[in-house]
Coordinates of C-alpha atoms and ligand atoms in Angstrom, one line a residue:
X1 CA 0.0 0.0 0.0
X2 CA 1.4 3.6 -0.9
X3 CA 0.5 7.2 0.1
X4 CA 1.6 10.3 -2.1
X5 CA 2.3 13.3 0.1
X6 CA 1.3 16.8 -0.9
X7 CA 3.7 19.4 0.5
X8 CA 2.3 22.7 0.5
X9 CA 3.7 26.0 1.3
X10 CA 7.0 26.5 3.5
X11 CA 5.5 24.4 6.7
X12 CA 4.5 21.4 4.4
X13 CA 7.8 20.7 2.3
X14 CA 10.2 21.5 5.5
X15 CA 7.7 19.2 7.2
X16 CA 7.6 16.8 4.5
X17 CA 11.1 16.7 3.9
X18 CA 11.5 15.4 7.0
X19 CA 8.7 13.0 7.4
X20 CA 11.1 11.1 4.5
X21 CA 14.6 11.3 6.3
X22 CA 13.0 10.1 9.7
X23 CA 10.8 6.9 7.7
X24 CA 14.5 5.9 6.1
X25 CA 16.2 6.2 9.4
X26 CA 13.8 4.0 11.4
X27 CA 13.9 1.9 8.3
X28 CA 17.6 1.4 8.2
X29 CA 18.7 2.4 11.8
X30 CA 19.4 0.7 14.9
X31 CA 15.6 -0.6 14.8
X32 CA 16.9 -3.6 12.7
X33 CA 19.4 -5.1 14.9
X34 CA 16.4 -5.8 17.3
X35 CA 14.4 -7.9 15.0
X36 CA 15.4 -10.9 12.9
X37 CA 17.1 -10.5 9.6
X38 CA 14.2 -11.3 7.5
X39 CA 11.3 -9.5 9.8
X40 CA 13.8 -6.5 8.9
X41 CA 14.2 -7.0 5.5
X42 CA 10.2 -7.2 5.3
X43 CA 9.7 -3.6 7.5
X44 CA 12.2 -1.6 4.9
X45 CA 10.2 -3.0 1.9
X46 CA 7.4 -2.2 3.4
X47 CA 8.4 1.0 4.1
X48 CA 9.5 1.2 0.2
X49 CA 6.6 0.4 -1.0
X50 CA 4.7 2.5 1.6
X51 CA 6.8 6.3 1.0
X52 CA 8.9 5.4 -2.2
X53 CA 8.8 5.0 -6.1
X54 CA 11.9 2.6 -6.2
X55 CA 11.2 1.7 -10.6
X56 CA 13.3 3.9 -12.8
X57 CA 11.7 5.2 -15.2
X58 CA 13.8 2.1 -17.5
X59 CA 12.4 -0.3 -15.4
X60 CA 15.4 -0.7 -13.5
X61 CA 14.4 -1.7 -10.1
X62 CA 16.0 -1.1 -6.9
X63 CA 15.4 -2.4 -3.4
X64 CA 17.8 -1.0 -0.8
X65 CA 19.2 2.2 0.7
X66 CA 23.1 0.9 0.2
X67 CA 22.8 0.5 -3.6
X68 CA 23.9 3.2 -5.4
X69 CA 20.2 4.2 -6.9
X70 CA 18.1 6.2 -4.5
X71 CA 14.0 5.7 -4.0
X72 CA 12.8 8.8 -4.6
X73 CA 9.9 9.7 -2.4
X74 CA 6.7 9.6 -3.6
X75 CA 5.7 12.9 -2.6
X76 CA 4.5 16.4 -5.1
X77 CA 5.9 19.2 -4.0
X78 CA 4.0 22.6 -4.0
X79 CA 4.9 26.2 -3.3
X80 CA 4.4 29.5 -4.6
X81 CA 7.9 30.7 -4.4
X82 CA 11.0 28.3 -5.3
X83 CA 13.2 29.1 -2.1
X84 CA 11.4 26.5 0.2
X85 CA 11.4 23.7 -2.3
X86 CA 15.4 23.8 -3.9
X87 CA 15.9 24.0 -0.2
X88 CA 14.3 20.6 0.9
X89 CA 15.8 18.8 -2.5
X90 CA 18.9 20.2 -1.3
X91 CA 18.5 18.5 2.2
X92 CA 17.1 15.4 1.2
X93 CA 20.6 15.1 -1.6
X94 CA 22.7 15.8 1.5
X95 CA 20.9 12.5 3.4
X96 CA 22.3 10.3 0.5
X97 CA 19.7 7.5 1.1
X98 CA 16.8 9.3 -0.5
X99 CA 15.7 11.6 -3.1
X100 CA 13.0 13.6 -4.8
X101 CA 11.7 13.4 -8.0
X102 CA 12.6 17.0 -9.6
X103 CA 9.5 16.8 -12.0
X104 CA 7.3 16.6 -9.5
X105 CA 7.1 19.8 -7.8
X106 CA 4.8 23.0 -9.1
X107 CA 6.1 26.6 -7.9
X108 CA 5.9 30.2 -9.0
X109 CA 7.9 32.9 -8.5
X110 CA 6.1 34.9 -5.4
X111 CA 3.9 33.7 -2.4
X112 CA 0.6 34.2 -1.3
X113 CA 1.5 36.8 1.5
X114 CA 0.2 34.6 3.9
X115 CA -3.4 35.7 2.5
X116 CA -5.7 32.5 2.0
X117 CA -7.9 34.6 0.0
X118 CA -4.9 35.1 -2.6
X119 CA -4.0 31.4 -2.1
X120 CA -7.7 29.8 -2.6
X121 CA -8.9 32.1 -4.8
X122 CA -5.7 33.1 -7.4
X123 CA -3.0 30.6 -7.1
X124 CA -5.2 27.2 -6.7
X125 CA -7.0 27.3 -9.6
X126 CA -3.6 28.5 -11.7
X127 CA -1.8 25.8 -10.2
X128 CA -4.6 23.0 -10.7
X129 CA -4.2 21.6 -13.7
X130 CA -0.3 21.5 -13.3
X131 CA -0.3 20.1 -9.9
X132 CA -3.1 17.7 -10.6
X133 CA -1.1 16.3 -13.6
X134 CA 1.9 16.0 -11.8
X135 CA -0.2 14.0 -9.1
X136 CA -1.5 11.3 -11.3
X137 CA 2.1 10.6 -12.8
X138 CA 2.9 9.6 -8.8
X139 CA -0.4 8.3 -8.1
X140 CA 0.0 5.7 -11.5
X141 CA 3.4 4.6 -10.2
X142 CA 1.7 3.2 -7.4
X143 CA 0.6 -0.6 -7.6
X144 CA -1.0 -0.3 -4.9
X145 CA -2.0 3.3 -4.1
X146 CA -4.0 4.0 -0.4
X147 CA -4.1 7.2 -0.5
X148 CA -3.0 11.1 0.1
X149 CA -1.5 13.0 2.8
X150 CA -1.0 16.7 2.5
X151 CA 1.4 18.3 4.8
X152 CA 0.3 22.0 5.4
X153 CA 0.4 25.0 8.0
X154 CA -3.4 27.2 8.8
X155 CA -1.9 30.5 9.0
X156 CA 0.4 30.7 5.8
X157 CA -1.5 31.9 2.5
X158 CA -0.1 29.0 0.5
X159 CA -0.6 26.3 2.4
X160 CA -3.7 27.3 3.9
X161 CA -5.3 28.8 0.8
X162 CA -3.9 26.4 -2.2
X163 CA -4.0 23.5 0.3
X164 CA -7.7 23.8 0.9
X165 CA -8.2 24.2 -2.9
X166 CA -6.3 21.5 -3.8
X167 CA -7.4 19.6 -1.7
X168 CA -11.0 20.2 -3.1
X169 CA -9.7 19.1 -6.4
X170 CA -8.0 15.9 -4.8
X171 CA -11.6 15.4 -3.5
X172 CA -13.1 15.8 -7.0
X173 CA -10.7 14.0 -9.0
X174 CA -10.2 10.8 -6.7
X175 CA -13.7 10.7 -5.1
X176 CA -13.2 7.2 -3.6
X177 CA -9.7 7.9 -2.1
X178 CA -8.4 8.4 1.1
X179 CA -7.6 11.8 1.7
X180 CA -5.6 13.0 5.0
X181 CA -4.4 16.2 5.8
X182 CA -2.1 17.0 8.8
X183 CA -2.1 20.4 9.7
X184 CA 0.1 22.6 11.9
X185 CA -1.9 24.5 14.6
X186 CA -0.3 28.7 14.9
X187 CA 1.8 29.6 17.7
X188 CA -1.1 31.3 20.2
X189 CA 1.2 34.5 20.4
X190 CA 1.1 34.3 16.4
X191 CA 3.5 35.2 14.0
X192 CA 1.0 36.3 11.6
X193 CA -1.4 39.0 12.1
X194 CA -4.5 37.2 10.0
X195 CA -3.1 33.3 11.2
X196 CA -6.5 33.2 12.8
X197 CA -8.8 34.3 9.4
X198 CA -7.0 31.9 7.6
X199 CA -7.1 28.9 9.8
X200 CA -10.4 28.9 10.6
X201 CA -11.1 29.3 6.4
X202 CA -8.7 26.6 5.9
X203 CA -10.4 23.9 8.6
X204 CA -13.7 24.9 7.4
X205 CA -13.1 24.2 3.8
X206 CA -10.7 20.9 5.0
X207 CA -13.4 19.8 7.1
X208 CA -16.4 19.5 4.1
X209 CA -13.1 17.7 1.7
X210 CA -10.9 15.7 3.6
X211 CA -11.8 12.2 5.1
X212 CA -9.6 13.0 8.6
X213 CA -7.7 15.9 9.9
X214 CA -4.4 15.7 11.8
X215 CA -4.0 18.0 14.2
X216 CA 0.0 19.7 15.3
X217 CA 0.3 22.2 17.4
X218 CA 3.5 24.7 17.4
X219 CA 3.1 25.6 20.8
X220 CA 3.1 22.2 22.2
X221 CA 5.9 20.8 20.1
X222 CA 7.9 23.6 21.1
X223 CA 7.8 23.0 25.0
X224 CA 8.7 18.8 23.7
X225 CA 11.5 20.7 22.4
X226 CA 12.5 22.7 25.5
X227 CA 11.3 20.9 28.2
X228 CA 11.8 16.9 27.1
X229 CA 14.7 17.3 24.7
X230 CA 16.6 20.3 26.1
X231 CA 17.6 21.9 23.2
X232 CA 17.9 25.4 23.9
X233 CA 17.4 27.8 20.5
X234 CA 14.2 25.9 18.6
X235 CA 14.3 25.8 15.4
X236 CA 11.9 24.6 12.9
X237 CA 14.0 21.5 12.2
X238 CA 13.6 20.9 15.9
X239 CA 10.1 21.0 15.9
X240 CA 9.4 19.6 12.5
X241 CA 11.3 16.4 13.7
X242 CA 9.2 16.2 16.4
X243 CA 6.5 15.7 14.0
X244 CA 7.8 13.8 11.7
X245 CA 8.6 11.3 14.6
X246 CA 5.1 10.9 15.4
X247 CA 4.0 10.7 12.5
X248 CA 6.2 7.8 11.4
X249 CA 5.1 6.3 14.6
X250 CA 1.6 5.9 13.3
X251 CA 2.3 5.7 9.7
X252 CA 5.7 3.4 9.7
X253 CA 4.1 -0.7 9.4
X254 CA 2.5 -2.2 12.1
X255 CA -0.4 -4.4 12.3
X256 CA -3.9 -4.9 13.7
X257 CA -4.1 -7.2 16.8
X258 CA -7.8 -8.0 15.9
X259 CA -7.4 -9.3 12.3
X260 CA -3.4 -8.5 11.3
X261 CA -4.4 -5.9 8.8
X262 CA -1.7 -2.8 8.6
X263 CA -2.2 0.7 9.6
X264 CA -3.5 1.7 6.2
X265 CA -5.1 5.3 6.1
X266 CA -8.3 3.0 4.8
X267 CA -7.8 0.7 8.1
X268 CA -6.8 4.1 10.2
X269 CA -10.1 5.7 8.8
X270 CA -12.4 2.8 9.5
X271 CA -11.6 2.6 13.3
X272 CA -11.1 6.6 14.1
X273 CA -13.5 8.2 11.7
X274 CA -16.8 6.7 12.5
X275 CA -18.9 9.5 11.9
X276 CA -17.9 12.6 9.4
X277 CA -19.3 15.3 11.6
X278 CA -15.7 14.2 13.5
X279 CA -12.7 14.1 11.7
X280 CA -10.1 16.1 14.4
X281 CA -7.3 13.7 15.0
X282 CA -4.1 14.0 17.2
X283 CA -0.5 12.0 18.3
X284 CA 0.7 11.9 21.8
X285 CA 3.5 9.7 21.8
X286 CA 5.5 8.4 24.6
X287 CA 8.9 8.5 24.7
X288 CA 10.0 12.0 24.0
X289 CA 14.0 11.9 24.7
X290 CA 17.1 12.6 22.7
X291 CA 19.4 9.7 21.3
X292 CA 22.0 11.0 24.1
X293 CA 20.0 11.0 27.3
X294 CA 18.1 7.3 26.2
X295 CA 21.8 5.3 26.8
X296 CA 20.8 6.4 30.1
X297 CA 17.4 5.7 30.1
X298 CA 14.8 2.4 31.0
X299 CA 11.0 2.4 30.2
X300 CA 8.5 -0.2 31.0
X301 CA 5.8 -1.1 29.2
X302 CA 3.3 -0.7 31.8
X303 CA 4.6 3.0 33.0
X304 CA 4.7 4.4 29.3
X305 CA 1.4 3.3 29.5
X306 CA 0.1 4.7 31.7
X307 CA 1.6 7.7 31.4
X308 CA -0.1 7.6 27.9
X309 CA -3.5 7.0 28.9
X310 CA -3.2 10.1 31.7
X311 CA -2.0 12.2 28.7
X312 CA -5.4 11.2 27.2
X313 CA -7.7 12.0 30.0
X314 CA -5.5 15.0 31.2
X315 CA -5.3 16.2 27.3
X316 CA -1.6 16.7 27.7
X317 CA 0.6 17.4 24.7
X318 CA 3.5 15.6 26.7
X319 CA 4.5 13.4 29.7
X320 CA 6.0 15.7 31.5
X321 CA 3.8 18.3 33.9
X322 CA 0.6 16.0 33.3
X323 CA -2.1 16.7 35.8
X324 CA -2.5 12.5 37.7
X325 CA -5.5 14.5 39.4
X326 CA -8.2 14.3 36.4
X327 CA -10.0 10.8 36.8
X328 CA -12.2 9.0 34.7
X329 CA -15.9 8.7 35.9
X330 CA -18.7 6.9 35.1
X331 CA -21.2 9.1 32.6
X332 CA -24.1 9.6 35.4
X333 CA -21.2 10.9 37.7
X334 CA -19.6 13.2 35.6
X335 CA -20.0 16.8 37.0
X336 CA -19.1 18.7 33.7
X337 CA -17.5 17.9 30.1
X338 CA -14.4 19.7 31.7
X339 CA -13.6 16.8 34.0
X340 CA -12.0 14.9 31.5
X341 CA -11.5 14.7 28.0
X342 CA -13.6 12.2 26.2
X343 CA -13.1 10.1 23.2
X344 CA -15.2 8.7 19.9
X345 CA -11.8 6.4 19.0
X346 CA -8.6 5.5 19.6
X347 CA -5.8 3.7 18.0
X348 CA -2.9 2.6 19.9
X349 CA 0.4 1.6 18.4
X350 CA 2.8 -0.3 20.0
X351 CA 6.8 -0.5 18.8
X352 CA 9.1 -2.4 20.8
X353 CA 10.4 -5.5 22.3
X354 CA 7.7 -7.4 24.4
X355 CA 4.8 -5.5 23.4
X356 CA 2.4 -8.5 22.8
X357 CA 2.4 -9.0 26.3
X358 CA 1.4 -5.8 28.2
X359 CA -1.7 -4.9 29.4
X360 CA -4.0 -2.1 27.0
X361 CA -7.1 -3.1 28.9
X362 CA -6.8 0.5 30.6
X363 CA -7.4 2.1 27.0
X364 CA -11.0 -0.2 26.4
X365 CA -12.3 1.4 29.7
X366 CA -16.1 2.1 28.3
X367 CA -15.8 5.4 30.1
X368 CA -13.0 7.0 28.2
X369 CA -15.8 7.1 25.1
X370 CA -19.0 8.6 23.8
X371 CA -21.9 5.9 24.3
X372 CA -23.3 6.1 20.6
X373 CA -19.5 4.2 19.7
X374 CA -20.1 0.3 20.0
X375 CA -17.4 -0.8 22.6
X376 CA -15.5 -2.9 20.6
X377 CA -14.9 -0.4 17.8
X378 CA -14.0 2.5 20.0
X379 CA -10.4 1.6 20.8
X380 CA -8.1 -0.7 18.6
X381 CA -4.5 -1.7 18.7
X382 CA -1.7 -2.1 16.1
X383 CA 1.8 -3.5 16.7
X384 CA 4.9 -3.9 15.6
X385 CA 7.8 -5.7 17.3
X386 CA 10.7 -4.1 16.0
X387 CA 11.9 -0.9 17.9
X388 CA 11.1 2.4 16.0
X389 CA 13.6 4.6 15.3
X390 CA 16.4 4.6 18.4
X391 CA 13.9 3.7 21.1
X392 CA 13.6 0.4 22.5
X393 CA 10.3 1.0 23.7
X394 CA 7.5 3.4 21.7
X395 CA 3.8 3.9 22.1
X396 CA 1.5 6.0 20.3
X397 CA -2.1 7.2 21.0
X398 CA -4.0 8.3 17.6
X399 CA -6.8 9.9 19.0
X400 CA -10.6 11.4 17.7
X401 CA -11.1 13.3 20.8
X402 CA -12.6 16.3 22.3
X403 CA -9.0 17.3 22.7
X404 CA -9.2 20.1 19.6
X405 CA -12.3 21.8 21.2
X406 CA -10.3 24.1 23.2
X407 CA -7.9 25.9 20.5
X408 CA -10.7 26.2 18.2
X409 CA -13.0 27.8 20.6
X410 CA -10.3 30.3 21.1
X411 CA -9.4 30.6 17.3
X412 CA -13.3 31.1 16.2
X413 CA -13.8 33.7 19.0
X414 CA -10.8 35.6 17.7
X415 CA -11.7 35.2 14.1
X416 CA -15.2 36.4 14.8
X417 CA -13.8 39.4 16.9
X418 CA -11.2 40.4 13.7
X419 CA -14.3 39.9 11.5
X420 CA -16.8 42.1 13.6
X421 CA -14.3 44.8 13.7
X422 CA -13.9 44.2 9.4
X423 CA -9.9 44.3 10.2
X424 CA -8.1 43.1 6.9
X425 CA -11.4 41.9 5.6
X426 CA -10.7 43.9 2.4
X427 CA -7.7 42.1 1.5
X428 CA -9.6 39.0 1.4
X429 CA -12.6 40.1 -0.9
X430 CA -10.7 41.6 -3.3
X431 CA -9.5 37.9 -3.9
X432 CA -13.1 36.8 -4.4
X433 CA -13.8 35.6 -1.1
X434 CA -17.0 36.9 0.3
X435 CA -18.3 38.1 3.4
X436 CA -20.1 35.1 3.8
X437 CA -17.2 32.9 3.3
X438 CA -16.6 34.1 6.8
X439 CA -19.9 33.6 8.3
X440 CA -20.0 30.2 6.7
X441 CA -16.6 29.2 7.7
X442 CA -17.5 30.3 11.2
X443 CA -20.9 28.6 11.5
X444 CA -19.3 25.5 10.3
X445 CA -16.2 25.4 13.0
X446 CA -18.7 26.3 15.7
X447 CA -21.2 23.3 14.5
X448 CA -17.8 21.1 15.2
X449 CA -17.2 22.6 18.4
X450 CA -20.8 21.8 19.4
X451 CA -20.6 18.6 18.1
X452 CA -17.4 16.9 20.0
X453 CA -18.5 18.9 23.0
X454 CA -21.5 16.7 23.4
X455 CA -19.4 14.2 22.9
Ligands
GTP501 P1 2.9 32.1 2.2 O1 4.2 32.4 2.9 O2 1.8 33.1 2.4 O3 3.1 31.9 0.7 O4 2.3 30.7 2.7 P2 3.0 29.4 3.3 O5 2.0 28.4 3.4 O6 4.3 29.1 2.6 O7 3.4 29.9 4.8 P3 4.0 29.0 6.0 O8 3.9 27.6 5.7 O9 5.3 29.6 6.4 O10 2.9 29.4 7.2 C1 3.2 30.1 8.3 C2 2.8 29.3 9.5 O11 3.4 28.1 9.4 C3 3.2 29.9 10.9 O12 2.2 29.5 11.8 C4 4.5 29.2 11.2 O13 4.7 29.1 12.6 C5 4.3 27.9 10.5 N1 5.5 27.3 10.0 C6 6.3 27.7 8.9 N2 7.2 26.9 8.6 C7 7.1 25.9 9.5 C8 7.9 24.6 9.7 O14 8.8 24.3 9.1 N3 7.4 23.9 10.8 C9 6.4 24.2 11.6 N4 6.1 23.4 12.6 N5 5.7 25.3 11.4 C10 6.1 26.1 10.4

């Protein structure tokens, strides 16, 4: 099964760029000298076939990282100015085990000056017919394709505004494939003056296309970055590899415990997405620690755990600083929707030695989920015995929770605010958006918010 990424804008190729490097490490890291050599030589072509075209164009083929032709991701790059893009090819040459395809990007020569108005409305439909060609060459070179993820940040122009147009095309064009976008949440002090216009026109639009919305937040994966990894002047890379970790983590092979099928965004979909009206996922991952401090380091099975599940309830980004006080209670005890953070679904992935034999009966607890979700297809678990990456040990919660509800509340009520005052609101009609774009876009986020706080 393959997945073509869409990079969008600046956030999605840095992002996307390395998403690759991390799959090839795992793939051809330390992770293999704790498996047998043939389960390892399964996981990389898995991992091949999953992120990489490895046919030349001559029908030469190639199967491993040490020959001297590199699998080229299968991935379409998209930007509206070329900086961001001969950057990330320039990256991905200096890694040595990877590369891109050249033909497949699209770019132009300026931005969208982080106006999705500009981005939906002017640059999307230019770039359509390019970018959709260029995605059916990568989507043919699949044999078997499972779908799309785009990699995009909300408060951008381009990929906000082209991503949500695009993705409207993907949505068009491929009406029966998986489409999943993972998006990066704005810093709450924000960078950019209109971040909060264009991500609540961005998740509107995402939310009536795309099958399932992945959800990153700057401001929590820069306190991983402080607090768990020490490092002491973030930089994108930083955070963006903290991304790109946990998203590997549920993305990398692994398979069902129910009926060995693998994490396929079709199998991922099925067990997280059972309703449309809720398609806001998240990551929380456990462990978060640098290569150097883990020599020094010992996890067990049972205390990632349930340090995981506490993350859940708690709705903590990371492990550390997690409140142990919020409990679970049963539904007719539950004072308000505050007291803990409920959940429709949630897939748990397990990567490590000696993860058949812990206990995940904490995660089925009835109480952690809405009632309309039948027990046994609320929570699911997918495994995989060979460590991930350079951690013995890894567990990762994919989650369709109430989780999101409070940064959108807070993004709608400043949007709305921005909008009542008609602050920049020019800029965005003379693009073609209307005022009712607005209105709609706002209706539709607040319908969402209602929705998963019923939950
Ligand atoms: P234009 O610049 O308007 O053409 O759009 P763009 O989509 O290229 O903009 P960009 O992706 O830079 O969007 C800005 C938002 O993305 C801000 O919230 C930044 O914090 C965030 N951002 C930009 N680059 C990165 C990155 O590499 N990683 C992460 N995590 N966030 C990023």
């Amino acid at each position: 099964m393959s997945l073509v990424t869409v990079q969008l804008g600046q956030c999605g190729n840095q992002i996307g760029g390395q998403l690759f490097n991390t799959v090839v490490e795992d793939a051809y890291g330390k992770g293999g000298l704790g498996c047998s050599k043939k389960e390892n030589t399964l996981y990389q072509d898995a991992v091949l076939e999953r992120f990489f075209n490895t046919e030349e164009p001559s029908g030469e083929t190639r199967v491993s990282c040490s020959q001297q032709v590199l699998p080229t991701a299968r991935a379409v790059m998209v930007d509206m100015e070329p900086k961001v893009i001969q950057q990330t090819i320039q990256e991905s040459k200096k890694s040595g085990k990877w590369r891109y395809c050249e033909k497949a990007q699209f770019c132009q020569k300026r931005g969208s000056g982080n106006n999705w108005a500009h981005g939906y409305g002017h640059h999307g439909p230019k770039a359509r017919d390019a970018v959709m060609d260029i995605v059916q060459r990568e989507v043919e070179k699949c044999d078997r394709f499972g779908g799309f993820l785009s990699l995009m940040s909300l408060a951008g122009g381009t990929g906000s505004g082209v991503g949500a147009y695009l993705t409207e095309c993907l949505r068009e064009e491929y009406p029966h494939s998986f489409l999943v976008n993972q998006i990066v949440w704005p810093y709450g002090t924000g960078e950019v003056i209109v971040q909060n216009f264009n991500a609540a026109l961005t998740l509107s639009h995402l939310y009536q296309s795309a099958d399932a919305i992945i959800v990153f937040e700057n401001d929590n994966l820069h306190k991983i970055c402080s607090q768990l990894l020490s490092i002491k002047n973030i930089s994108f890379q930083d955070i963006n590899s903290v991304i790109s970790q946990e998203l590997a983590s549920v993305l990398q092979p692994a398979a069902s415990v129910d009926n060995g099928r693998t994490n396929s965004p079709g199998e991922l979909l099925e067990r997280l997405v059972p309703d449309p009206q809720y398609k806001l996922l998240n990551v929380r991952t456990i462990p978060h620690t640098s290569e150097r401090a883990l020599a020094f380091s010992s996890f067990t099975w049972p205390g990632l755990l349930k340090h995981l599940r506490q993350m859940l309830i708690a709705n903590a980004g990371m492990e550390e600083g997690v409140d142990w006080q919020v409990k679970v209670h049963s539904r007719d005890r539950r004072l308000s929707s505050a007291d803990f953070t409920s959940s429709l679904a949630n897939v748990l992935f397990l990567r490590g030695k000696h993860c058949e034999s812990t206990d995940i009966s904490p995660f089925s607890d009835p109480r952690l989920y809405s009632s309309w979700v039948p027990r046994d297809a609320a929570f699911s678990v997918f495994r995989q015995q060979r460590p991930f990456h350079h951690y013995e040990k890894y567990a990762s919660l994919l989650s369709n929770s109430q989780a999101p509800v409070g940064p959108l509340d807070s993004l709608v009520g400043k949007a709305w605010n921005m909008f009542a005052s008609r602050a920049y609101v020019h800029q965005y009609l003379k693009y073609g958006i209307a005022e009712e774009d607005f209105l709609d876009s706002f209706a539709t986020l607040e319908q969402v918010i209602s929705n998963y706080s019923n939950l």
